[in-house]
Amino acid sequence: MLRRAASRDEPAWGSGGGLLRTPREVARHLDGCLVESGGDAAILAEALLSLVEGSDLRRVARVCGLPCEVLHRQLAGRRTLTFATVAGTLRALGVGLRVRVAAR
């Protein structure tokens, strides 16, 4: 079940297989997906879906203010992914989004 982590090293959620991931690990994974894909929104959505599918999708949907079906459709690419959904999913996973100057 997903829960808000108190620190960066505290487990943020557990998958069905019992594997715990910290917000730091989640952030590294998502950052890697964004860097490798060149910022492709579909890749980010797929990565987010893989992280929340094994956990409590209902809780994540509640944080996003969406029905579970809508959240799943957006992350699966069957509905337009909104920034609010990305931000809410990140918040539910215990991570945030930052902007930095890109190297040219």
PDB file of C-alpha atoms in Angstrom:
ATOM      1  CA  MET A   1       0.000   0.000   0.000  1.00  0.00           C
ATOM      2  CA  LEU A   2       1.237   3.461  -0.814  1.00  0.00           C
ATOM      3  CA  ARG A   3       1.943   5.859   1.987  1.00  0.00           C
ATOM      4  CA  ARG A   4       3.630   9.198   2.285  1.00  0.00           C
ATOM      5  CA  ALA A   5       7.259   8.786   3.329  1.00  0.00           C
ATOM      6  CA  ALA A   6       8.669  10.802   6.211  1.00  0.00           C
ATOM      7  CA  SER A   7      12.186  10.905   4.737  1.00  0.00           C
ATOM      8  CA  ARG A   8      13.948  10.332   1.433  1.00  0.00           C
ATOM      9  CA  ASP A   9      15.271   6.963   2.572  1.00  0.00           C
ATOM     10  CA  GLU A  10      12.109   5.627   4.164  1.00  0.00           C
ATOM     11  CA  PRO A  11      10.102   3.194   2.003  1.00  0.00           C
ATOM     12  CA  ALA A  12       7.379   5.030   0.085  1.00  0.00           C
ATOM     13  CA  TRP A  13       5.413   2.036  -1.174  1.00  0.00           C
ATOM     14  CA  GLY A  14       5.540  -1.695  -1.611  1.00  0.00           C
ATOM     15  CA  SER A  15       4.817  -3.702  -4.735  1.00  0.00           C
ATOM     16  CA  GLY A  16       2.740  -6.858  -4.741  1.00  0.00           C
ATOM     17  CA  GLY A  17       5.975  -8.854  -4.513  1.00  0.00           C
ATOM     18  CA  GLY A  18       6.960  -7.169  -1.264  1.00  0.00           C
ATOM     19  CA  LEU A  19       9.743  -5.088  -2.837  1.00  0.00           C
ATOM     20  CA  LEU A  20      10.003  -1.741  -1.095  1.00  0.00           C
ATOM     21  CA  ARG A  21      11.228   1.317  -2.929  1.00  0.00           C
ATOM     22  CA  THR A  22      12.227   4.583  -1.365  1.00  0.00           C
ATOM     23  CA  PRO A  23      11.250   7.970  -2.784  1.00  0.00           C
ATOM     24  CA  ARG A  24      14.940   8.402  -3.684  1.00  0.00           C
ATOM     25  CA  GLU A  25      14.887   5.197  -5.789  1.00  0.00           C
ATOM     26  CA  VAL A  26      11.617   6.241  -7.427  1.00  0.00           C
ATOM     27  CA  ALA A  27      13.093   9.666  -8.243  1.00  0.00           C
ATOM     28  CA  ARG A  28      16.245   8.102  -9.750  1.00  0.00           C
ATOM     29  CA  HIS A  29      14.183   5.711 -11.851  1.00  0.00           C
ATOM     30  CA  LEU A  30      11.884   8.438 -13.188  1.00  0.00           C
ATOM     31  CA  ASP A  31      14.780  10.829 -13.796  1.00  0.00           C
ATOM     32  CA  GLY A  32      16.540   8.100 -15.782  1.00  0.00           C
ATOM     33  CA  CYS A  33      13.407   7.495 -17.858  1.00  0.00           C
ATOM     34  CA  LEU A  34      13.110  11.212 -18.643  1.00  0.00           C
ATOM     35  CA  VAL A  35      16.783  11.604 -19.541  1.00  0.00           C
ATOM     36  CA  GLU A  36      16.933   8.437 -21.676  1.00  0.00           C
ATOM     37  CA  SER A  37      13.702   9.269 -23.514  1.00  0.00           C
ATOM     38  CA  GLY A  38      14.512  12.944 -24.056  1.00  0.00           C
ATOM     39  CA  GLY A  39      11.459  13.947 -22.022  1.00  0.00           C
ATOM     40  CA  ASP A  40       8.937  11.750 -23.859  1.00  0.00           C
ATOM     41  CA  ALA A  41       5.599  12.039 -22.025  1.00  0.00           C
ATOM     42  CA  ALA A  42       4.513   8.538 -23.083  1.00  0.00           C
ATOM     43  CA  ILE A  43       7.636   7.011 -21.526  1.00  0.00           C
ATOM     44  CA  LEU A  44       7.071   8.964 -18.303  1.00  0.00           C
ATOM     45  CA  ALA A  45       3.444   7.810 -18.200  1.00  0.00           C
ATOM     46  CA  GLU A  46       4.502   4.186 -18.759  1.00  0.00           C
ATOM     47  CA  ALA A  47       7.079   4.454 -15.955  1.00  0.00           C
ATOM     48  CA  LEU A  48       4.510   5.983 -13.590  1.00  0.00           C
ATOM     49  CA  LEU A  49       1.985   3.283 -14.455  1.00  0.00           C
ATOM     50  CA  SER A  50       4.528   0.536 -13.749  1.00  0.00           C
ATOM     51  CA  LEU A  51       5.226   2.094 -10.342  1.00  0.00           C
ATOM     52  CA  VAL A  52       1.593   2.490  -9.270  1.00  0.00           C
ATOM     53  CA  GLU A  53       0.092  -0.622 -10.862  1.00  0.00           C
ATOM     54  CA  GLY A  54       1.575  -2.919  -8.240  1.00  0.00           C
ATOM     55  CA  SER A  55       0.627  -0.606  -5.401  1.00  0.00           C
ATOM     56  CA  ASP A  56      -2.598   1.025  -4.301  1.00  0.00           C
ATOM     57  CA  LEU A  57      -3.945   2.581  -7.515  1.00  0.00           C
ATOM     58  CA  ARG A  58      -7.032   3.806  -5.661  1.00  0.00           C
ATOM     59  CA  ARG A  59      -4.952   5.891  -3.253  1.00  0.00           C
ATOM     60  CA  VAL A  60      -2.956   7.429  -6.082  1.00  0.00           C
ATOM     61  CA  ALA A  61      -6.190   8.223  -7.932  1.00  0.00           C
ATOM     62  CA  ARG A  62      -7.547   9.879  -4.777  1.00  0.00           C
ATOM     63  CA  VAL A  63      -4.411  12.044  -4.483  1.00  0.00           C
ATOM     64  CA  CYS A  64      -4.860  13.015  -8.158  1.00  0.00           C
ATOM     65  CA  GLY A  65      -8.577  13.689  -7.632  1.00  0.00           C
ATOM     66  CA  LEU A  66      -9.511  11.198 -10.354  1.00  0.00           C
ATOM     67  CA  PRO A  67     -11.472   7.967 -10.628  1.00  0.00           C
ATOM     68  CA  CYS A  68      -9.155   4.928 -10.838  1.00  0.00           C
ATOM     69  CA  GLU A  69     -10.253   4.177 -14.388  1.00  0.00           C
ATOM     70  CA  VAL A  70      -9.358   7.677 -15.596  1.00  0.00           C
ATOM     71  CA  LEU A  71      -5.949   7.568 -13.903  1.00  0.00           C
ATOM     72  CA  HIS A  72      -5.217   4.182 -15.446  1.00  0.00           C
ATOM     73  CA  ARG A  73      -6.359   5.310 -18.909  1.00  0.00           C
ATOM     74  CA  GLN A  74      -4.198   8.444 -18.768  1.00  0.00           C
ATOM     75  CA  LEU A  75      -1.094   6.560 -17.659  1.00  0.00           C
ATOM     76  CA  ALA A  76      -1.739   3.772 -20.179  1.00  0.00           C
ATOM     77  CA  GLY A  77      -1.978   6.269 -23.053  1.00  0.00           C
ATOM     78  CA  ARG A  78      -5.653   5.656 -23.777  1.00  0.00           C
ATOM     79  CA  ARG A  79      -6.564   9.164 -22.631  1.00  0.00           C
ATOM     80  CA  THR A  80      -4.679  12.474 -22.730  1.00  0.00           C
ATOM     81  CA  LEU A  81      -2.187  12.668 -19.871  1.00  0.00           C
ATOM     82  CA  THR A  82      -2.537  15.910 -17.918  1.00  0.00           C
ATOM     83  CA  PHE A  83       0.120  17.698 -15.928  1.00  0.00           C
ATOM     84  CA  ALA A  84      -2.156  17.536 -12.883  1.00  0.00           C
ATOM     85  CA  THR A  85      -2.151  13.736 -13.124  1.00  0.00           C
ATOM     86  CA  VAL A  86       1.642  13.623 -13.398  1.00  0.00           C
ATOM     87  CA  ALA A  87       2.052  15.984 -10.432  1.00  0.00           C
ATOM     88  CA  GLY A  88      -0.485  14.092  -8.310  1.00  0.00           C
ATOM     89  CA  THR A  89       1.079  10.721  -9.094  1.00  0.00           C
ATOM     90  CA  LEU A  90       4.533  12.034  -8.214  1.00  0.00           C
ATOM     91  CA  ARG A  91       3.160  13.456  -4.953  1.00  0.00           C
ATOM     92  CA  ALA A  92       1.563  10.095  -4.099  1.00  0.00           C
ATOM     93  CA  LEU A  93       4.910   8.376  -4.725  1.00  0.00           C
ATOM     94  CA  GLY A  94       6.629  10.777  -2.343  1.00  0.00           C
ATOM     95  CA  VAL A  95       8.637  12.631  -4.986  1.00  0.00           C
ATOM     96  CA  GLY A  96       8.417  16.046  -6.604  1.00  0.00           C
ATOM     97  CA  LEU A  97       9.285  17.747  -9.849  1.00  0.00           C
ATOM     98  CA  ARG A  98      12.107  20.291 -10.163  1.00  0.00           C
ATOM     99  CA  VAL A  99      13.251  22.436 -13.045  1.00  0.00           C
ATOM    100  CA  ARG A 100      16.898  23.158 -13.775  1.00  0.00           C
ATOM    101  CA  VAL A 101      18.863  24.844 -16.523  1.00  0.00           C
ATOM    102  CA  ALA A 102      19.555  22.381 -19.328  1.00  0.00           C
ATOM    103  CA  ALA A 103      23.023  21.908 -20.766  1.00  0.00           C
ATOM    104  CA  ARG A 104      23.350  23.172 -24.318  1.00  0.00           C
TER     105      ARG A 104
END
